[in-house]
Amino acid sequence: MKKWLNPRSAFGIALISVALVALPFVAAMGGQAWVRILDFAILYVFLALGLNIVVGFAGLLDLGYIAFYAVGAYAWALLASPHFGIHWPIWAILPIGAGLACIAGVLLGSPTLKLRGDYLAIVTLGFGEIVRIFMNNLNAPINVTNGPQGITLIDPVMIGGFKFSGNTTLFGLTLSGPQKYYFLLVALAILVIIINLRLQNSRIGRAWQAIREDEIAAKAVGINTRNIKLLAFAMGASFGGIAGGVFAAMQGFVSPESFSLMESIMILAMVVLGGMGHIPGVILGAVLLSVLPEALRYGVGPAQTALFGKQLVDPESLRMLVFGLALVLVMRFKPAGLWPSPERKRELAEKKA
Amino acid sequence: MDIFLQQIINGLVQGSIYALVALGYTMVYGIMGLINFAHGEVVMIGTLVTITVAGTLIKAGMPVVFAGLAGVSTSVLVCVALGWGLERIAYRPLRNAPRLTPLITAIGMSIVLQNLAMMIWGRNYLTFPSLLPKINFEVAGAHFTAIQVIIVVLSAATMGGLLALIYRTRLGMAMRATAQNPAVASLMGVNINRVIAAAFVIGSALGALAGVMVGTYYEIAHYQMGFMLGLKAFTAAVLGGIGNLAGAMLGGVLLGIIEALGAGYIGDLTGGFLGSHYQDIFAFIVLIVVLMFKPSGLFGEKTGDRA
């Protein structure tokens, strides 16, 4: 903790805090849509940091991470909506969602402990698909998830009578729904970042790193690889579950469509593109990859009109094309990610020499 | 009993297609340890190219047989070029990069190819021209068509040819050597770049054939069809033990049959509680169960342990 007290980092932290507070107001000038994009960027930071525990710290390639997000989202949706007529408070649902996701993580983790590398990847992928298929089809014979239509009219976050949807005026300042969620998300994200930082340098964090580098050696020095791996799955999953709950409340609507394999892959791309295992890198990756497609949505259409005088190709597919190319190019020129940890950079440099 | 036979036949046909696609995954994986997520997209482009070429030629009055042959050969050529280009442009520069880097590149290429295909062929479902006559057979109460027979026979023949190539030719020997140890193989005079390019080219050619078969079988195609097909085929490759050719073939056929039987019987097994829309779950559950007991697939060898 000593590092935090030196004046330079204190100044940096102050600067970042001011920027974080000002951001939603600046974004609001471009319309509430941008504030919402910002909200999602932070939600993805949250998710990417959760996945970073599993993939970045412990080195377990998980392609079904979105399943835990889905479990959290559906837990919130079912316990706080007219679907079953249950309206529990956040203090009950969020822990339940995180707990269920955690159980799902252990459930996925325990049979796959023996698997390595890409075999683990495909099993987690399959698990994610199984969860999604069940959500899509559990509307008969008993209607649990309402099938492909999803669940609507989900309660927003309420903390002690303070509602996070709609406008509120505080000290003469009008805050919109997305702006209020922004501050909630930032608070949660900071909490997750602190947990991540503390974990990284803890006994557990070092054990994860040992397993990542060499599982047999880790076992030989007395690390209980089974429990430590399960812990990585469980912790990553719980973060996913909490993010899912906030997502459901923020959207007011969940459907299986939001939890496709492509989402899992996107979160993995955020972790890898940013710099696997390096917390600032992962944050950067998550912000970039969640904002870029949206920015392209607003940029691609007008750019075409300006260049050619008309819309040559469907802007929607052009936007995704550019996005795909960006992924390829970043990996081509920055194979270790945009902001890799110093240790990893050194390892790669040594390898080349 | 006739339902059982019927589902076995359907599964066999679907499984042969999975097997052909799975070979593309497994060859690339065996040699360079990369999950080529863009392979499903190559298959999709194979189908769509055939639709365009064969469809146009048939409309121009060419006999169906020649139009079909022209369509198939163009699609094989396009896919081979695509596979070669993918390796050359996207994957080769990353040969020494961290393991997950080429995976993200593959995902990026998959997104690029899917959206390119959407720009060229549009968002709508396309009808695949009927290249083969519709003849029906009936054996022991099970129905099947000439198309199904041709798909199974043709894919069996292709796989036989591939096995001959891998185990009987110098190129095949070079590929096996590279799969075992690239550094040593290159010291023995194997041109690694050529071998890897060959794996991509052969895999893409098989993918194009599989694409044509999917098109003929379902008579419909779409720019997103490659994703799920690729996923299933990859599952099949892992089921058989990824990197193992015979494993991919058997895994493909097995997966097809399991899925067909699952879809046919799940209603009866669960007393109507779960319907046939749970078909996709079977593939994954079988996969998880198999990997629990045989962690490197049915025929696989041990692989590296890093993510």
XYZ file of C-alpha atoms in Angstrom:
660
model
C 0.000 0.000 0.000
C 3.010 2.251 0.449
C 3.299 2.879 -3.290
C -0.043 4.674 -3.278
C 1.174 7.383 -0.984
C 3.885 8.862 -3.169
C 2.879 12.232 -4.645
C 3.092 11.214 -8.291
C 0.655 8.317 -8.015
C -1.571 10.401 -5.767
C -1.707 13.041 -8.492
C -2.432 10.367 -11.110
C -5.246 8.901 -9.037
C -6.723 12.351 -8.464
C -6.619 13.040 -12.210
C -8.283 9.721 -13.037
C -10.984 10.311 -10.409
C -11.806 13.739 -11.828
C -11.952 12.280 -15.334
C -14.196 9.413 -14.157
C -16.602 11.821 -12.485
C -16.691 14.209 -15.447
C -17.006 11.525 -18.133
C -20.768 10.809 -17.958
C -21.525 14.533 -18.140
C -19.259 15.009 -21.147
C -20.763 11.934 -22.823
C -24.285 13.218 -22.129
C -23.598 16.154 -24.433
C -23.536 13.649 -27.294
C -26.828 12.175 -26.070
C -27.807 9.547 -23.488
C -26.850 6.820 -25.962
C -23.203 7.630 -25.309
C -23.687 7.416 -21.566
C -25.180 3.986 -22.107
C -22.155 2.993 -24.207
C -19.998 4.137 -21.325
C -22.052 2.016 -18.914
C -21.502 -1.022 -21.071
C -17.799 -0.277 -21.366
C -17.507 -0.438 -17.581
C -19.674 -3.533 -17.405
C -17.279 -5.169 -19.851
C -14.316 -4.022 -17.771
C -15.962 -5.854 -14.909
C -16.503 -8.993 -16.986
C -13.059 -8.919 -18.559
C -11.429 -8.631 -15.132
C -13.473 -11.604 -13.956
C -12.373 -13.667 -16.929
C -8.826 -12.423 -16.427
C -8.728 -14.327 -13.145
C -9.457 -17.578 -14.957
C -7.517 -17.022 -18.185
C -4.910 -14.445 -17.290
C -3.958 -15.480 -13.776
C -4.599 -19.215 -13.741
C -4.077 -19.803 -17.466
C -7.300 -21.811 -17.919
C -8.787 -21.050 -21.331
C -12.507 -20.498 -20.738
C -14.726 -20.018 -23.792
C -18.006 -20.243 -21.900
C -17.601 -17.380 -19.502
C -20.816 -15.738 -20.658
C -22.756 -18.615 -19.046
C -22.021 -17.207 -15.581
C -23.066 -13.757 -16.713
C -26.269 -15.360 -17.961
C -26.858 -17.152 -14.653
C -26.477 -13.873 -12.775
C -28.721 -12.011 -15.192
C -31.471 -14.634 -15.069
C -31.226 -14.859 -11.283
C -31.927 -11.142 -11.081
C -34.590 -11.305 -13.779
C -36.522 -14.108 -12.077
C -36.280 -12.715 -8.545
C -37.130 -9.131 -9.391
C -39.793 -9.030 -12.070
C -43.505 -9.661 -12.549
C -42.637 -12.989 -14.249
C -43.020 -14.895 -10.968
C -44.313 -11.839 -9.107
C -41.218 -11.780 -6.898
C -39.592 -8.444 -6.112
C -36.686 -9.038 -3.780
C -34.216 -6.302 -2.827
C -30.739 -6.026 -4.303
C -29.119 -7.194 -1.034
C -30.805 -10.538 -1.485
C -30.566 -11.006 -5.245
C -27.037 -9.928 -5.969
C -25.502 -12.417 -3.496
C -27.879 -15.120 -4.733
C -26.859 -14.399 -8.340
C -23.183 -14.410 -7.447
C -23.651 -17.598 -5.423
C -25.489 -19.399 -8.201
C -22.844 -18.341 -10.705
C -20.179 -19.529 -8.271
C -21.887 -22.921 -7.984
C -22.087 -23.065 -11.780
C -18.377 -22.284 -11.915
C -17.529 -25.135 -9.551
C -19.921 -27.395 -11.464
C -18.071 -26.616 -14.662
C -14.694 -26.678 -13.012
C -14.825 -29.992 -11.175
C -15.253 -32.379 -14.107
C -12.784 -30.455 -16.243
C -9.870 -30.297 -13.814
C -7.967 -32.998 -15.622
C -8.325 -31.317 -18.998
C -5.619 -29.177 -20.445
C -5.362 -26.318 -22.878
C -7.710 -26.556 -25.791
C -9.696 -29.499 -24.472
C -10.725 -27.276 -21.600
C -11.613 -24.540 -24.102
C -14.055 -26.716 -26.000
C -15.695 -28.099 -22.859
C -16.264 -24.631 -21.450
C -17.606 -23.596 -24.837
C -19.999 -26.532 -24.764
C -21.075 -25.639 -21.227
C -21.866 -22.088 -22.342
C -23.966 -23.397 -25.204
C -25.807 -25.824 -22.913
C -26.756 -22.990 -20.565
C -27.948 -20.861 -23.476
C -29.973 -23.682 -25.025
C -31.683 -24.351 -21.698
C -32.557 -20.684 -21.315
C -33.961 -20.705 -24.808
C -36.139 -23.763 -24.195
C -37.171 -23.721 -20.551
C -40.527 -22.160 -21.334
C -42.254 -25.523 -21.515
C -43.667 -27.555 -19.878
C -43.089 -25.190 -16.932
C -42.401 -21.642 -17.989
C -39.213 -20.749 -16.171
C -37.254 -18.512 -18.533
C -39.997 -17.488 -20.950
C -37.914 -18.910 -23.804
C -36.596 -16.804 -26.663
C -38.915 -13.908 -25.775
C -36.972 -13.326 -22.606
C -38.112 -11.631 -19.422
C -39.275 -8.048 -19.445
C -40.154 -5.370 -16.884
C -37.254 -6.285 -14.619
C -36.929 -4.069 -11.544
C -34.139 -1.489 -11.650
C -31.534 -1.310 -8.906
C -33.001 0.207 -5.717
C -30.760 1.058 -2.801
C -32.624 2.289 0.263
C -35.377 3.970 -1.715
C -32.967 5.473 -4.237
C -33.990 4.290 -7.679
C -31.381 3.987 -10.418
C -33.717 4.371 -13.381
C -35.343 7.609 -14.513
C -34.172 11.147 -13.733
C -33.273 12.358 -10.255
C -32.253 15.834 -9.187
C -29.496 15.891 -6.604
C -28.129 19.206 -5.290
C -29.574 20.989 -8.315
C -27.949 18.543 -10.725
C -30.201 16.351 -12.880
C -28.897 12.825 -13.277
C -30.349 10.514 -15.900
C -30.790 6.766 -15.381
C -27.696 5.741 -17.352
C -25.642 8.344 -15.484
C -26.676 6.953 -12.143
C -25.863 3.423 -13.273
C -22.525 4.740 -14.448
C -21.559 5.738 -10.929
C -22.808 2.443 -9.526
C -20.788 0.554 -12.125
C -17.679 2.630 -11.529
C -17.938 1.902 -7.807
C -18.300 -1.824 -8.501
C -15.478 -1.750 -11.044
C -13.124 -0.045 -8.597
C -13.984 -2.710 -6.047
C -13.215 -5.445 -8.561
C -9.962 -3.777 -9.582
C -8.851 -3.607 -5.957
C -9.791 -7.259 -5.403
C -7.879 -8.182 -8.551
C -4.807 -6.236 -7.514
C -4.819 -7.744 -4.044
C -5.378 -11.244 -5.425
C -2.560 -10.934 -7.916
C 0.060 -10.427 -5.242
C -1.444 -12.800 -2.700
C -0.540 -16.374 -1.912
C -3.435 -17.504 -4.101
C -2.372 -15.231 -6.952
C 1.119 -16.651 -6.906
C -0.293 -20.171 -6.820
C -2.386 -19.377 -9.922
C 0.657 -18.040 -11.657
C 2.610 -21.171 -10.789
C -0.161 -23.353 -12.227
C -0.243 -21.209 -15.352
C 3.479 -21.595 -15.906
C 3.843 -25.257 -15.038
C 1.149 -27.318 -13.390
C 3.334 -30.288 -12.526
C 5.976 -28.101 -10.915
C 3.234 -26.272 -9.010
C 1.955 -29.573 -7.664
C 5.478 -30.589 -6.743
C 5.995 -27.542 -4.550
C 2.884 -28.408 -2.612
C 0.161 -26.325 -4.217
C -3.221 -28.011 -4.065
C -3.836 -27.544 -7.778
C -7.367 -28.924 -7.632
C -8.654 -26.459 -5.049
C -6.728 -23.532 -6.457
C -8.037 -24.133 -9.973
C -11.587 -24.529 -8.689
C -11.145 -21.293 -6.775
C -10.177 -19.507 -9.996
C -13.303 -20.816 -11.725
C -15.504 -19.936 -8.766
C -14.139 -16.410 -8.357
C -14.279 -15.616 -12.058
C -17.815 -16.978 -12.192
C -19.004 -14.935 -9.197
C -17.808 -11.731 -10.833
C -19.647 -12.772 -13.975
C -22.782 -13.402 -11.921
C -22.700 -9.967 -10.301
C -22.128 -8.284 -13.668
C -25.069 -10.245 -15.052
C -27.349 -9.048 -12.253
C -26.471 -5.412 -12.849
C -26.922 -5.942 -16.589
C -30.430 -7.339 -16.118
C -31.427 -4.465 -13.843
C -29.940 -1.848 -16.144
C -31.582 -3.210 -19.293
C -34.877 -4.150 -17.675
C -34.904 -7.046 -20.124
C -32.984 -10.279 -20.637
C -33.190 -12.858 -23.395
C -30.946 -15.785 -24.360
C -29.752 -13.787 -27.347
C -27.494 -11.659 -25.129
C -25.559 -14.711 -24.003
C -24.310 -16.189 -27.249
C -20.921 -17.750 -27.774
C -19.861 -14.636 -29.644
C -20.134 -12.700 -26.358
C -17.805 -15.133 -24.592
C -15.371 -14.790 -27.443
C -15.563 -11.004 -27.315
C -14.707 -10.967 -23.614
C -11.795 -13.283 -24.233
C -10.678 -10.993 -27.061
C -10.755 -8.068 -24.609
C -8.494 -9.926 -22.188
C -6.029 -11.093 -24.828
C -5.990 -7.922 -26.896
C -5.440 -5.764 -23.851
C -2.666 -7.877 -22.376
C -3.476 -11.127 -20.649
C -2.943 -11.155 -16.898
C -2.119 -7.459 -16.736
C -4.909 -5.517 -15.044
C -4.457 -2.096 -16.749
C -4.119 -3.877 -20.093
C -7.333 -5.818 -19.589
C -9.177 -2.616 -18.651
C -7.872 -0.939 -21.793
C -8.867 -3.931 -23.924
C -12.386 -4.003 -22.492
C -12.954 -0.269 -22.988
C -11.556 -0.307 -26.521
C -13.428 -3.352 -27.758
C -16.744 -2.250 -26.277
C -16.530 1.342 -27.476
C -14.973 0.668 -30.893
C -17.971 -1.098 -32.518
C -20.278 1.648 -31.221
C -17.974 4.425 -32.390
C -17.802 2.717 -35.775
C -21.584 2.624 -35.867
C -21.580 6.403 -35.802
C -18.466 6.784 -37.951
C -18.774 4.334 -40.814
C -21.978 5.583 -42.422
C -21.050 9.285 -42.609
C -17.485 8.432 -43.668
C -18.810 6.504 -46.649
C -21.086 9.324 -47.666
C -18.219 11.782 -47.376
C -15.836 9.629 -49.419
C -18.063 8.266 -52.159
C -21.092 10.498 -51.969
C -23.387 7.545 -51.200
C -23.703 4.378 -49.117
C -21.797 1.766 -51.099
C -22.164 -1.115 -48.676
C -24.337 -1.881 -45.706
C -22.785 0.138 -42.855
C -23.680 -2.538 -40.305
C -21.547 -5.190 -41.979
C -18.805 -2.711 -42.837
C -18.581 -1.801 -39.168
C -18.093 -5.416 -38.120
C -15.632 -5.930 -40.957
C -13.507 -3.056 -39.718
C -13.795 -4.455 -36.209
C -12.574 -7.879 -37.308
C -9.697 -6.329 -39.221
C -8.758 -4.306 -36.159
C -8.528 -7.514 -34.102
C -6.304 -9.118 -36.735
C -4.060 -6.078 -37.079
C -3.562 -5.519 -33.364
C -2.572 -9.150 -32.904
C -0.274 -8.915 -35.903
C 1.697 -5.952 -34.589
C 1.213 -6.396 -30.834
C 1.175 -10.185 -30.324
C 1.338 -9.888 -26.530
C -1.549 -7.399 -26.457
C -1.684 -3.625 -26.413
C -0.432 -3.229 -22.849
C 1.262 -6.417 -21.648
C 2.703 -6.753 -18.163
C 6.419 -5.918 -17.976
C 7.316 -9.510 -17.015
C 5.526 -10.911 -20.022
C 7.168 -8.418 -22.344
C 10.559 -9.470 -21.034
C 9.728 -13.155 -21.499
C 8.816 -12.575 -25.139
C 11.927 -10.511 -25.765
C 14.068 -13.297 -24.297
C 12.344 -15.867 -26.460
C 13.176 -13.946 -29.601
C 16.828 -13.457 -28.739
C -36.868 -50.119 -35.048
C -37.396 -48.308 -38.337
C -37.076 -44.990 -36.537
C -33.790 -46.215 -35.136
C -32.509 -47.166 -38.593
C -33.766 -43.906 -40.038
C -31.962 -41.849 -37.424
C -28.772 -43.860 -37.940
C -28.905 -43.039 -41.643
C -29.570 -39.344 -41.035
C -26.811 -39.265 -38.466
C -24.389 -40.962 -40.804
C -25.002 -38.345 -43.502
C -24.683 -35.416 -41.118
C -21.700 -37.094 -39.483
C -19.846 -37.502 -42.782
C -20.156 -33.775 -43.337
C -18.944 -33.045 -39.800
C -16.037 -35.401 -40.389
C -14.927 -33.604 -43.555
C -14.995 -30.233 -41.797
C -13.380 -31.688 -38.666
C -10.435 -32.877 -40.744
C -9.671 -29.272 -41.642
C -9.581 -28.329 -37.953
C -7.591 -31.306 -36.854
C -4.905 -31.071 -39.544
C -4.163 -27.455 -38.749
C -4.296 -28.160 -35.028
C -2.061 -31.202 -35.261
C 0.619 -29.291 -37.102
C 0.566 -25.890 -35.467
C -1.609 -26.194 -32.383
C -4.029 -23.535 -33.583
C -7.834 -23.648 -33.413
C -8.622 -22.146 -36.803
C -11.964 -20.571 -35.951
C -12.228 -19.200 -39.488
C -12.535 -22.703 -40.962
C -16.318 -22.771 -40.631
C -16.403 -19.552 -42.641
C -14.334 -21.194 -45.386
C -16.973 -23.915 -45.609
C -19.724 -21.302 -45.800
C -17.952 -19.497 -48.634
C -17.574 -22.829 -50.424
C -21.347 -23.292 -50.345
C -22.150 -19.750 -51.453
C -19.634 -19.785 -54.327
C -21.207 -23.001 -55.616
C -24.642 -21.404 -55.467
C -23.495 -18.434 -57.522
C -21.504 -20.349 -60.141
C -23.781 -23.357 -60.586
C -26.922 -21.234 -60.334
C -25.739 -18.803 -63.006
C -24.605 -21.555 -65.352
C -27.864 -23.473 -64.989
C -29.785 -20.314 -65.727
C -27.583 -19.784 -68.807
C -28.802 -23.152 -70.082
C -25.861 -25.374 -69.266
C -26.646 -29.022 -68.420
C -26.940 -29.504 -64.685
C -24.079 -32.005 -64.498
C -21.531 -29.616 -66.018
C -22.842 -26.618 -64.148
C -22.568 -28.594 -60.918
C -19.029 -29.728 -61.667
C -18.010 -26.182 -62.590
C -19.580 -24.924 -59.366
C -17.820 -27.487 -57.209
C -14.420 -26.958 -58.819
C -14.678 -23.168 -58.592
C -15.648 -23.407 -54.962
C -12.724 -25.744 -54.217
C -10.368 -23.312 -55.979
C -11.740 -20.292 -54.128
C -11.542 -22.031 -50.765
C -8.022 -23.283 -51.413
C -6.940 -19.754 -52.283
C -8.716 -18.486 -49.183
C -7.105 -21.059 -46.901
C -3.678 -20.398 -48.346
C -4.164 -16.635 -48.050
C -5.376 -16.933 -44.442
C -2.269 -18.829 -43.454
C 0.071 -16.581 -45.377
C -1.377 -13.233 -44.275
C -2.900 -13.831 -40.879
C -1.256 -16.802 -39.169
C 2.288 -17.048 -40.492
C 3.491 -13.770 -38.935
C 2.255 -15.065 -35.563
C 4.086 -18.373 -35.567
C 6.169 -17.465 -32.498
C 3.547 -15.358 -30.734
C 1.905 -16.353 -27.402
C -0.574 -19.179 -27.808
C -3.793 -17.214 -27.553
C -2.748 -14.557 -30.061
C -3.476 -16.555 -33.245
C -6.775 -17.614 -31.666
C -7.912 -13.987 -31.520
C -6.651 -13.477 -35.068
C -8.713 -16.468 -36.153
C -11.783 -14.967 -34.492
C -11.080 -11.652 -36.213
C -10.769 -13.365 -39.597
C -13.988 -15.241 -38.946
C -15.792 -11.933 -38.323
C -14.204 -10.414 -41.437
C -15.152 -13.336 -43.703
C -18.695 -13.493 -42.373
C -19.275 -9.815 -43.044
C -17.597 -9.952 -46.445
C -19.930 -12.792 -47.355
C -22.880 -10.743 -46.149
C -21.800 -7.834 -48.346
C -21.466 -10.092 -51.390
C -24.415 -12.450 -50.962
C -26.726 -10.417 -48.761
C -28.560 -11.226 -45.537
C -31.188 -13.545 -46.953
C -31.298 -17.307 -47.192
C -30.250 -18.534 -50.629
C -31.619 -21.638 -52.330
C -29.066 -24.161 -53.381
C -29.635 -25.318 -57.006
C -30.588 -28.997 -57.171
C -27.600 -30.670 -58.739
C -28.630 -34.263 -58.156
C -31.837 -36.047 -59.098
C -34.189 -36.778 -56.223
C -34.428 -40.558 -56.017
C -35.807 -42.235 -52.921
C -34.956 -45.678 -51.612
C -36.585 -47.696 -48.908
C -34.795 -50.407 -46.968
C -36.332 -52.124 -43.944
C -38.754 -49.270 -43.384
C -36.121 -46.537 -43.482
C -36.145 -43.961 -46.255
C -33.119 -42.414 -47.797
C -32.247 -40.486 -50.920
C -29.594 -40.753 -53.593
C -28.124 -37.509 -52.286
C -27.563 -39.083 -48.870
C -25.884 -42.123 -50.393
C -23.633 -39.939 -52.532
C -22.649 -37.757 -49.565
C -21.641 -40.753 -47.468
C -19.797 -42.521 -50.307
C -18.045 -39.389 -51.508
C -16.868 -38.366 -48.068
C -15.657 -41.891 -47.332
C -13.703 -41.838 -50.599
C -12.249 -38.391 -49.846
C -11.172 -39.484 -46.397
C -9.581 -42.616 -47.843
C -7.692 -40.424 -50.289
C -6.547 -38.156 -47.464
C -5.290 -41.081 -45.403
C -3.372 -42.338 -48.434
C -1.885 -38.884 -48.891
C -0.811 -38.627 -45.266
C 0.553 -42.150 -44.855
C 1.829 -42.968 -48.340
C 3.405 -39.827 -49.837
C 6.481 -37.734 -49.065
C 4.319 -34.693 -48.335
C 2.306 -36.775 -45.886
C 5.468 -37.943 -44.189
C 6.665 -34.351 -43.944
C 3.323 -33.374 -42.399
C 3.491 -36.131 -39.815
C 7.064 -35.211 -38.987
C 6.152 -31.537 -38.561
C 3.242 -32.457 -36.328
C 5.581 -34.415 -34.067
C 8.332 -31.835 -33.825
C 8.607 -28.855 -36.164
C 12.161 -27.941 -35.167
C 13.570 -31.417 -35.745
C 11.559 -31.833 -38.943
C 13.030 -28.657 -40.357
C 16.524 -29.897 -39.472
C 15.782 -33.007 -41.514
C 15.133 -30.819 -44.535
C 11.347 -30.462 -44.291
C 10.146 -27.095 -45.516
C 7.872 -26.169 -42.597
C 6.236 -23.273 -44.407
C 5.236 -25.531 -47.301
C 3.875 -28.187 -44.969
C 1.755 -25.745 -42.979
C 0.467 -24.145 -46.180
C -0.381 -27.633 -47.457
C -2.367 -28.394 -44.301
C -4.425 -25.236 -44.799
C -4.909 -25.893 -48.527
C -6.005 -29.512 -48.064
C -8.249 -28.612 -45.139
C -9.904 -25.842 -47.149
C -10.448 -28.112 -50.148
C -12.179 -30.641 -47.886
C -14.136 -27.776 -46.361
C -15.315 -26.667 -49.810
C -16.506 -30.207 -50.570
C -18.298 -30.325 -47.238
C -19.849 -26.955 -48.071
C -21.242 -28.289 -51.337
C -22.615 -31.325 -49.505
C -24.318 -29.221 -46.859
C -25.842 -27.130 -49.630
C -27.119 -30.136 -51.582
C -28.454 -31.788 -48.447
C -30.324 -28.872 -46.905
C -30.924 -26.975 -50.193
C -30.445 -23.706 -48.368
C -27.495 -21.519 -47.409
C -26.817 -18.398 -45.417
C -23.799 -16.271 -44.509
C -24.004 -17.366 -40.866
C -24.232 -21.098 -41.529
C -20.489 -21.634 -41.069
C -20.397 -20.787 -37.388
C -22.514 -23.567 -35.900
C -21.241 -26.089 -38.436
C -17.671 -25.189 -37.585
C -18.435 -25.447 -33.877
C -19.928 -28.920 -34.243
C -17.086 -30.049 -36.453
C -14.572 -28.754 -33.971
C -16.422 -30.592 -31.211
C -16.180 -33.718 -33.350
C -12.449 -33.219 -33.795
C -11.964 -32.873 -30.038
C -14.206 -35.863 -29.359
C -11.966 -38.004 -31.538
C -8.799 -36.503 -30.080
C -7.705 -33.342 -31.766
C -4.748 -33.651 -34.095
C -5.663 -37.234 -34.969
C -7.049 -37.777 -38.488
C -8.863 -41.050 -37.893
C -10.157 -39.540 -34.649
C -11.679 -36.601 -36.513
C -13.421 -38.911 -38.978
C -14.827 -41.219 -36.318
C -15.620 -38.289 -34.047
C -17.581 -36.632 -36.851
C -19.626 -39.713 -37.681
C -20.170 -40.489 -34.004
C -21.335 -36.953 -33.286
C -23.736 -37.023 -36.232
C -25.270 -40.309 -35.093
C -25.486 -39.277 -31.437
C -27.225 -36.075 -32.415
C -29.697 -37.828 -34.692
C -30.508 -40.502 -32.103
C -30.737 -37.885 -29.399
C -33.161 -35.800 -31.415
C -35.204 -38.896 -32.233
C -35.481 -40.303 -28.743
C -35.152 -37.446 -26.271
C -38.919 -36.967 -26.171
C -39.553 -40.622 -25.306
C -36.685 -40.813 -22.848
C -37.853 -37.853 -20.779
C -41.548 -38.567 -21.104
C -42.063 -35.542 -23.342
C -40.403 -33.198 -20.887
C -37.573 -32.297 -23.249
C -38.206 -32.000 -26.969
C -36.047 -32.354 -30.047
C -34.925 -28.723 -29.815
C -32.490 -29.960 -27.199
C -30.639 -31.769 -29.998
C -27.633 -29.475 -29.777
C -27.171 -30.244 -26.093
C -26.417 -33.898 -26.810
C -23.278 -33.149 -28.730
C -21.861 -31.135 -25.858
C -22.951 -33.443 -23.064
C -21.413 -36.443 -24.806
C -18.273 -34.390 -25.327
C -18.028 -33.444 -21.654
C -18.663 -37.004 -20.484
C -16.100 -38.467 -22.894
C -13.480 -35.927 -21.906
C -14.105 -36.600 -18.217
C -13.025 -40.196 -18.686
C -10.599 -39.748 -21.576
C -9.161 -36.269 -21.132
C -7.534 -36.207 -24.552
C -10.424 -37.504 -26.618
C -11.120 -41.008 -27.849
C -7.905 -41.419 -29.848
C -5.886 -38.388 -28.883
C -2.422 -38.041 -27.505
C -1.351 -35.757 -24.694
C -1.217 -32.079 -25.560
C 0.438 -29.057 -24.025
C -0.979 -27.712 -20.826
C -0.952 -23.975 -21.379
C -3.868 -21.763 -22.261
